[in-house]
Coordinates of C-alpha atoms in Angstrom, one line a residue:
X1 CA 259.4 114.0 90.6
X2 CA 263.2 115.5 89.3
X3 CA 265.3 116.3 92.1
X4 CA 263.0 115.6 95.1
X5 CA 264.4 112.4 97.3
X6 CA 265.1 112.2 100.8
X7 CA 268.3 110.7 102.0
X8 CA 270.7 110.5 105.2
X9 CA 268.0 109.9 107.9
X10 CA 269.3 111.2 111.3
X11 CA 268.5 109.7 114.2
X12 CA 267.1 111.8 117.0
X13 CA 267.0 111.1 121.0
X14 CA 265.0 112.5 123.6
X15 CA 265.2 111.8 127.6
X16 CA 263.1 112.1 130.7
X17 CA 263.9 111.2 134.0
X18 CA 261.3 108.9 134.7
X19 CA 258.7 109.6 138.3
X20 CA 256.8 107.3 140.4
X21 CA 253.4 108.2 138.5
X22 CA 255.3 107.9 135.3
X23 CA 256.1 104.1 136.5
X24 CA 252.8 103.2 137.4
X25 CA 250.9 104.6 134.9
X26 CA 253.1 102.4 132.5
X27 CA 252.9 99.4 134.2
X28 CA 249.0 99.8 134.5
X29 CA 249.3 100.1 130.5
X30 CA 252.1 97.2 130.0
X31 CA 254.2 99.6 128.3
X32 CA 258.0 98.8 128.4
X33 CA 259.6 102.7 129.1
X34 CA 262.8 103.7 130.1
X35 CA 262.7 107.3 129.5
X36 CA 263.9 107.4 126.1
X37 CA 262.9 108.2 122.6
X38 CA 264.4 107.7 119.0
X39 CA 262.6 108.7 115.5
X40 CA 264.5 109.3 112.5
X41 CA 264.1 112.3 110.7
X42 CA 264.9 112.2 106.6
X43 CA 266.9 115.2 104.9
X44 CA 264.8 116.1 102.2
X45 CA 266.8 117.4 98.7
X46 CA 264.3 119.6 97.2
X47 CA 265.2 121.9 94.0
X48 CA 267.9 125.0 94.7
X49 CA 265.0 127.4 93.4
X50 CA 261.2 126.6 94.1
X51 CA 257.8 128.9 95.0
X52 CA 256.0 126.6 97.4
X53 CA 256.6 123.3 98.2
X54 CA 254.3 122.0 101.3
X55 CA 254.9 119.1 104.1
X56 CA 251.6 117.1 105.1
X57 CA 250.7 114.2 107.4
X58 CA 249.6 113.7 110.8
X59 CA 249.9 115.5 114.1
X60 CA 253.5 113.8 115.1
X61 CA 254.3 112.7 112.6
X62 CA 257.9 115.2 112.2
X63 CA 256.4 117.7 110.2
X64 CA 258.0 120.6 112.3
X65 CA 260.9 119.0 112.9
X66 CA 261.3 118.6 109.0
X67 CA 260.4 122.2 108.6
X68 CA 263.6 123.5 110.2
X69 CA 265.6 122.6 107.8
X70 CA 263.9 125.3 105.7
X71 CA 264.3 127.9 108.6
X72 CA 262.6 129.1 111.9
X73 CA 259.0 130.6 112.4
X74 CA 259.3 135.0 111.9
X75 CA 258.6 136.7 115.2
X76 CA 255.4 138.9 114.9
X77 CA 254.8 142.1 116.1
X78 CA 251.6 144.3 116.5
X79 CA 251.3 147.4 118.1
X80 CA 247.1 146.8 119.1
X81 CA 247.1 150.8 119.3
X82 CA 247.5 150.9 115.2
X83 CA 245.1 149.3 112.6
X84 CA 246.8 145.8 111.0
X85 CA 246.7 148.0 107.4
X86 CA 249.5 150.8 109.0
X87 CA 251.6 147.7 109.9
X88 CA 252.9 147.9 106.4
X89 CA 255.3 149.7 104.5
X90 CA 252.9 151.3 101.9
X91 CA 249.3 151.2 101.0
X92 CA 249.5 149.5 97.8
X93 CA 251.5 146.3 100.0
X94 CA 249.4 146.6 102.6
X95 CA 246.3 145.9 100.2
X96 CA 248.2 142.9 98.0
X97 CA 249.2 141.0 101.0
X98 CA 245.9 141.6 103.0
X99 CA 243.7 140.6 99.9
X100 CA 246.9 137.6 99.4
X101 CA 245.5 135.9 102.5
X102 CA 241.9 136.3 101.6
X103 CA 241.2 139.3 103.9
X104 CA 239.3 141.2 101.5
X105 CA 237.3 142.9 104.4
X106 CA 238.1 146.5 104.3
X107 CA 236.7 147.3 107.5
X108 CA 239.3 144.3 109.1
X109 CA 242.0 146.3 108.0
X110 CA 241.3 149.6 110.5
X111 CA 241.0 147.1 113.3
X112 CA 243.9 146.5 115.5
X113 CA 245.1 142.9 115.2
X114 CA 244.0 142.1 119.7
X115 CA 240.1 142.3 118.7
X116 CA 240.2 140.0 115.7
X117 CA 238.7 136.4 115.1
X118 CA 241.0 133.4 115.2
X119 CA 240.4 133.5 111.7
X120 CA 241.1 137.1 110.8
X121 CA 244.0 137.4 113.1
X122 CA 245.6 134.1 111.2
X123 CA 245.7 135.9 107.8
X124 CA 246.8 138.8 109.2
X125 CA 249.7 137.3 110.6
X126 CA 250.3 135.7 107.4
X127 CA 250.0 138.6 105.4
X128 CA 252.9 140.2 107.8
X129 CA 255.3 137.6 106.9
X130 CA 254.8 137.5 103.6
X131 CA 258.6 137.2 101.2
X132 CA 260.8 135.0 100.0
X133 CA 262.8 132.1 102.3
X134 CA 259.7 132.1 104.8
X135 CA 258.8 128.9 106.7
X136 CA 255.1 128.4 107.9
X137 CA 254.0 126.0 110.5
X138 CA 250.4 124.5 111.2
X139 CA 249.4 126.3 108.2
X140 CA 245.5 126.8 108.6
X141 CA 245.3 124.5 111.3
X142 CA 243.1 127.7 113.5
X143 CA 240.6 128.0 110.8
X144 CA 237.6 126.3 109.5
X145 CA 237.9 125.0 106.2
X146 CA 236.4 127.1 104.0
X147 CA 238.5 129.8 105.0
X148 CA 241.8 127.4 104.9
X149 CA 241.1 126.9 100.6
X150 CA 240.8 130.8 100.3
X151 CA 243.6 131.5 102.4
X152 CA 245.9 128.8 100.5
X153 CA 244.1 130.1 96.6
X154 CA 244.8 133.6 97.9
X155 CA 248.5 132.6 98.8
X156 CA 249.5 130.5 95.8
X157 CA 248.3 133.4 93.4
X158 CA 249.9 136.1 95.1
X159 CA 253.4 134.0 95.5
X160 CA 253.2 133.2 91.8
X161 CA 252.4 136.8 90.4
X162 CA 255.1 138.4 92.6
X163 CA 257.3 135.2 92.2
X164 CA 258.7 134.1 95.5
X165 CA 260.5 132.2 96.1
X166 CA 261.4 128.5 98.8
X167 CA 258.3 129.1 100.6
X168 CA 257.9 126.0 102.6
X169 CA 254.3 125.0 104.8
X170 CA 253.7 122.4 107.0
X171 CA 250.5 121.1 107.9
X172 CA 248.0 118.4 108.8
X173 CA 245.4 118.9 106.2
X174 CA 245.7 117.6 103.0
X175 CA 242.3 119.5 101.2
X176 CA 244.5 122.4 100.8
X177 CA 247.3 120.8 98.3
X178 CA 245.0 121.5 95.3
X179 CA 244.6 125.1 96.4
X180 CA 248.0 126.0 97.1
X181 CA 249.3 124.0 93.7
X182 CA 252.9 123.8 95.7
X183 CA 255.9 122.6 93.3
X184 CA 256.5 119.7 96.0
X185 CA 254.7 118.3 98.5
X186 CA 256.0 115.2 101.6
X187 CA 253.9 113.1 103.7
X188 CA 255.1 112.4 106.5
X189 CA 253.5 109.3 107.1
X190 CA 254.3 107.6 103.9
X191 CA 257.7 109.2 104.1
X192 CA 257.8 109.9 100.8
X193 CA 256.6 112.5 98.3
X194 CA 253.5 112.9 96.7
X195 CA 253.0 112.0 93.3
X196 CA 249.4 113.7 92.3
X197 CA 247.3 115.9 94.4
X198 CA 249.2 118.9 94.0
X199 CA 246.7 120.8 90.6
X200 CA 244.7 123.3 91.1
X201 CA 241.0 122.6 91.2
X202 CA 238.6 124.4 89.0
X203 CA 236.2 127.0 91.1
X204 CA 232.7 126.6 90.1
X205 CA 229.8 129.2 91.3
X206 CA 226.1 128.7 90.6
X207 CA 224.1 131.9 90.5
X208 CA 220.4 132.1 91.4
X209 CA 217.8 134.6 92.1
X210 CA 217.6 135.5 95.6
X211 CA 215.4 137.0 98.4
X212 CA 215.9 140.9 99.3
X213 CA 216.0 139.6 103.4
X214 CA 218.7 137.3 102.7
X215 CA 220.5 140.7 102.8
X216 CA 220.8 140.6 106.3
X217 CA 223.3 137.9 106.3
X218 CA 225.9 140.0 104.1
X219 CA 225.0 143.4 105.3
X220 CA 227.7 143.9 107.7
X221 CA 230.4 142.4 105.5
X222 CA 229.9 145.6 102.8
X223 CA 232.9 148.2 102.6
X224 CA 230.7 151.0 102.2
X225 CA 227.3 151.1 103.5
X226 CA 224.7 148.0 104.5
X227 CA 221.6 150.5 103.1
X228 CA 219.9 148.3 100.3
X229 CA 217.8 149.8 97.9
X230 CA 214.2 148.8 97.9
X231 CA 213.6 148.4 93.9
X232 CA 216.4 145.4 93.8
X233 CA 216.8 142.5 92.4
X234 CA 219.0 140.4 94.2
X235 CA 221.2 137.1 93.5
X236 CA 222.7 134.5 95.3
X237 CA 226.2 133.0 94.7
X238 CA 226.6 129.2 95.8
X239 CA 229.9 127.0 96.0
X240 CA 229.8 123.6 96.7
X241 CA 226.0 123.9 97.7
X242 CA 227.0 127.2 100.2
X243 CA 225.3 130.7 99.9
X244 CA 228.6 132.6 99.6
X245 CA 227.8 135.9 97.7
X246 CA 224.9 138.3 97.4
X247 CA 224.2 140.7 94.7
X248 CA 221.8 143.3 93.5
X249 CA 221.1 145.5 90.9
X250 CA 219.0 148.1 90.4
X251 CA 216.8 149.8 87.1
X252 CA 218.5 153.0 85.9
X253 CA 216.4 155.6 84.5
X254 CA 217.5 158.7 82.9
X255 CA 218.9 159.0 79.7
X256 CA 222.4 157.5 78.7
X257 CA 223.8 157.6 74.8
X258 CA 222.9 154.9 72.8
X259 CA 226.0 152.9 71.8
X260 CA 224.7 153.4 68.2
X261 CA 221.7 154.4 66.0
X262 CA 218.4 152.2 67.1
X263 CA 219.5 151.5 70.5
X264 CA 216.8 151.5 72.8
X265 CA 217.7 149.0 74.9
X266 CA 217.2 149.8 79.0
X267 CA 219.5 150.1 81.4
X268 CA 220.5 148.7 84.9
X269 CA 223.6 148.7 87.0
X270 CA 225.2 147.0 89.6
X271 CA 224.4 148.0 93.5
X272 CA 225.8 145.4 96.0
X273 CA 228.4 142.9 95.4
X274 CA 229.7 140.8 98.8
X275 CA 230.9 137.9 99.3
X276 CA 231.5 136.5 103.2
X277 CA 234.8 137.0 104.6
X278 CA 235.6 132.9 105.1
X279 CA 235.1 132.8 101.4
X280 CA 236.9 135.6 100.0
X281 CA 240.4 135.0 98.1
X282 CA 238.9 132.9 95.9
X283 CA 238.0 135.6 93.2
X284 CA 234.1 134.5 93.7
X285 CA 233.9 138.2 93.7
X286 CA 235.1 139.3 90.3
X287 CA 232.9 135.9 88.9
X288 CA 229.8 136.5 90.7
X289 CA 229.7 140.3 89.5
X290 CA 230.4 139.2 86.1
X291 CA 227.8 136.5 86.0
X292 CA 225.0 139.0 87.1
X293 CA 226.3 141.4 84.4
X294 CA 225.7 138.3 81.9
X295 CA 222.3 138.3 83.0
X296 CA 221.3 141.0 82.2
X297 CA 223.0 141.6 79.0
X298 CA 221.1 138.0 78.0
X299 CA 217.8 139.4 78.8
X300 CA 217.9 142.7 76.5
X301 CA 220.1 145.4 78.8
X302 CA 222.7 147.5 78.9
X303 CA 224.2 147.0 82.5
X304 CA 226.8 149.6 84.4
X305 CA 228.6 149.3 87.4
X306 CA 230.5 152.0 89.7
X307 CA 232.8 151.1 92.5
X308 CA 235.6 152.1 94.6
X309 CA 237.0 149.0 95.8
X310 CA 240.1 149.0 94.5
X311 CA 240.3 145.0 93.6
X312 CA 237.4 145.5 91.8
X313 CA 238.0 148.5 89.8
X314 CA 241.2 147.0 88.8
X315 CA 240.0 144.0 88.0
X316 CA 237.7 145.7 85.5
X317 CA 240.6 148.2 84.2
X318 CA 242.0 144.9 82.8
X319 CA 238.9 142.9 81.6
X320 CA 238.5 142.8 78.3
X321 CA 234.6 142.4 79.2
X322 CA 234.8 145.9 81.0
X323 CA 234.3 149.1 79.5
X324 CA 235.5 152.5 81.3
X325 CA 232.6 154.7 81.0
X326 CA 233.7 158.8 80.6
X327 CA 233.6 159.5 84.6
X328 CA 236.0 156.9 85.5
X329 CA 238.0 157.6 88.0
X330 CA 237.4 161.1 87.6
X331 CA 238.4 163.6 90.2
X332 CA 234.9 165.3 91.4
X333 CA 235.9 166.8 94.3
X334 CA 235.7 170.2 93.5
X335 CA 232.4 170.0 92.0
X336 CA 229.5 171.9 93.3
X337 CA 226.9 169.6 91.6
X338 CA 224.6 167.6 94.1
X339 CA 224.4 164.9 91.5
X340 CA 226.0 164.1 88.0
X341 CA 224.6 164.5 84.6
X342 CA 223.0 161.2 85.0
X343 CA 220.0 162.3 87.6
X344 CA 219.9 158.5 89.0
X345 CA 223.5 158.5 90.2
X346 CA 224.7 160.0 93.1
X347 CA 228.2 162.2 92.5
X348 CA 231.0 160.9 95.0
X349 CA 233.1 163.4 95.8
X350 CA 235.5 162.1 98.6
X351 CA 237.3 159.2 96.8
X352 CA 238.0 158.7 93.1
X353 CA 235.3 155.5 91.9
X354 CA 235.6 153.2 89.2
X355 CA 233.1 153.6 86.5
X356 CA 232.5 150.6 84.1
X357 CA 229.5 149.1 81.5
X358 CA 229.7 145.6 80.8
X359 CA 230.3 144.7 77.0
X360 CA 230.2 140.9 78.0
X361 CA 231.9 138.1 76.1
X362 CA 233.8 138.7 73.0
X363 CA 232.4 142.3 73.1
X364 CA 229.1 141.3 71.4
X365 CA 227.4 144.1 72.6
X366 CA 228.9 146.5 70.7
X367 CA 227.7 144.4 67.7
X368 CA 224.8 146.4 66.2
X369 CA 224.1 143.6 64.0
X370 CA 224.8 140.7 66.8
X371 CA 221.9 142.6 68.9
X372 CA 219.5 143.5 66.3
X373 CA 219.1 139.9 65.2
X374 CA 218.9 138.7 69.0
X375 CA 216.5 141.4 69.3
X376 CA 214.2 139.4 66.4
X377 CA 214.7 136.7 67.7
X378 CA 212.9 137.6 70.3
X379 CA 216.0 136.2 72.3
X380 CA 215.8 139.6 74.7
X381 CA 212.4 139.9 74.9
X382 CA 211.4 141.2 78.9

């Protein structure tokens, strides 16, 4: 790799004044001990100007001494009588560098950072150091592993949109290298640096038809409300043979315009999209909600979707496979209508929603002649 090569090993010393239990427990073990330690530590040359570059091996093997040559660990304070979301400077940062550690959880952002899990409390102190010329030490070494590849896809996608820059990470796993995609990584116990290992893997989800009572599981992970309706049908999202997501839709009656003469085609929209929090980062979410779109635009429908999460709207402001239908984002809160023009939808009036229908791939749907020779086909058939 250009410009990565260690050189001028130094030579460190420690000292301890040696005790009587010392002694004998070193005799017992035939170990020859005088009280002092030497290990050489290399000086690594890395480019002047890099995003991420990561140093890997095992528990003492000098990763954290290595890692101060990049700098010292931030200080972190909370105030635990203010939620971890008013810790930041504005709302629109406090969102990107929540959701650039995978917490995704809206309701874990009112909570003050004392009462969160090892987990939570990880990314959010991670999301409050966040810049450029940070060093990170025992990256995801408090977290189970699942959450440790969402954290480090999270990270490495929001360090390369915003470009920052010499953001260096120690740790003792080495799953994470294909997540994170650093620009260099060094094991520590080959002293040398890694040669492959470092590309991002491909995300796969399968999506199946799922049970109404697995809702239970997700229920409590929803940013709004854990009501599901009855009429449903519900999906399951599964990475590397997990249950990770559920979703729902639901059958929407009432009239909507046809998207052109001969149109007759139903209609359904999108109720319930979650994915668990140790998963989330990944962008299952966005995947798994435009998988069960496909489905139903397969099978003969026309499929809508409304939504005031704010990574999902603006993930769907930007899809090409997204269309904004005419109440998007529209400001209702001066209305005096219970419900909308559309009897089957409930008006929000409090906060501004995304409103979307899924055109699918390549805009077929909008393709009077694509559908109606599907439609003879018999290819949408119910």
């Amino acid at each position: 790799m250009r410009d990565l090569y260690q050189h001028e090993d130094k030579i460190l010393e420690s000292e301890v004044s040696l005790t009587e239990i010392d002694k004998q427990i070193f005799k017992d073990f035939d170990y020859e001990f005088n009280g002092k330690t030497t290990f050489k530590v290399p000086h690594l040359k890395v480019p002047k100007d890099f995003q991420i570059g990561v140093i890997y091996g095992s528990s003492g093997s000098g990763k954290s001494t290595l890692l101060k040559q990049f700098g010292e660990n931030k200080k972190i304070f909370w105030d635990n009588t203010k939620s971890i979301a008013s810790h930041f400077k504005s709302k629109e940062e406090a969102i990107e560098k929540l959701s650039a550690v995978g917490l995704n959880s809206i309701p874990v952002w009112g909570k003050p950072r004392n009462i969160l899990s090892n987990g939570e409390g990880y990314r959010a102190d991670l999301a409050k150091i966040l810049d450029n010329n940070i060093v990170i030490d025992e990256f995801t070494s408090v977290v189970n592993r699942d959450v440790a590849k969402s954290c480090s896809h999270a990270l490495s996608k929001y360090i390369k949109k915003n470009n920052l820059k010499n953001i260096v990470i120690a740790t003792c796993h080495d799953d994470i290298l294909e997540w994170l995609e650093p620009c260099w990584g060094y094991q520590t116990d080959a002293k040398k640096f890694a040669s492959r290992g470092l590309q991002r893997r491909k995300i796969e989800i399968d999506v199946i038809d799922g049970e109404r009572k697995l809702w239970e599981i997700f229920k409590d992970h929803h940013y709004l409300n854990e009501k599901l309706p009855q009429a449903v049908r519900c999906f399951l999202a599964i990475w590397e043979h997990k249950i990770v997501g559920f979703g729902a839709s639901i059958f929407l009656p009432g009239k909507i315009p046809p998207l052109y003469e001969g149109d007759n085609r139903k209609k359904w929209r999108g109720c319930r999209t979650v994915v668990l929090p140790d998963f989330q980062g990944l962008g299952i979410g966005t995947r798994f909600s435009d998988a069960i779109a496909d489905i139903h635009i397969e099978n003969g429908f026309r499929y809508f979707s409304k939504t005031s999460h704010m990574r999902m709207g603006q993930y769907r402001e930007q899809s090409n496979k997204w269309r904004a239908t005419a109440t998007n984002l529209a400001d209702r809160s001066k209305s005096t209508d219970k419900k909308g023009a559309w009897s089957h939808w409930n008006v929000e009036k409090k906060r501004l929603c995304f409103s979307h229908e899924y055109i699918g791939e390549n805009n077929k749907s909008y393709d009077p002649k694509y559908n109606f020779l599907n439609n003879q086909q018999g290819l949408f058939d119910e």
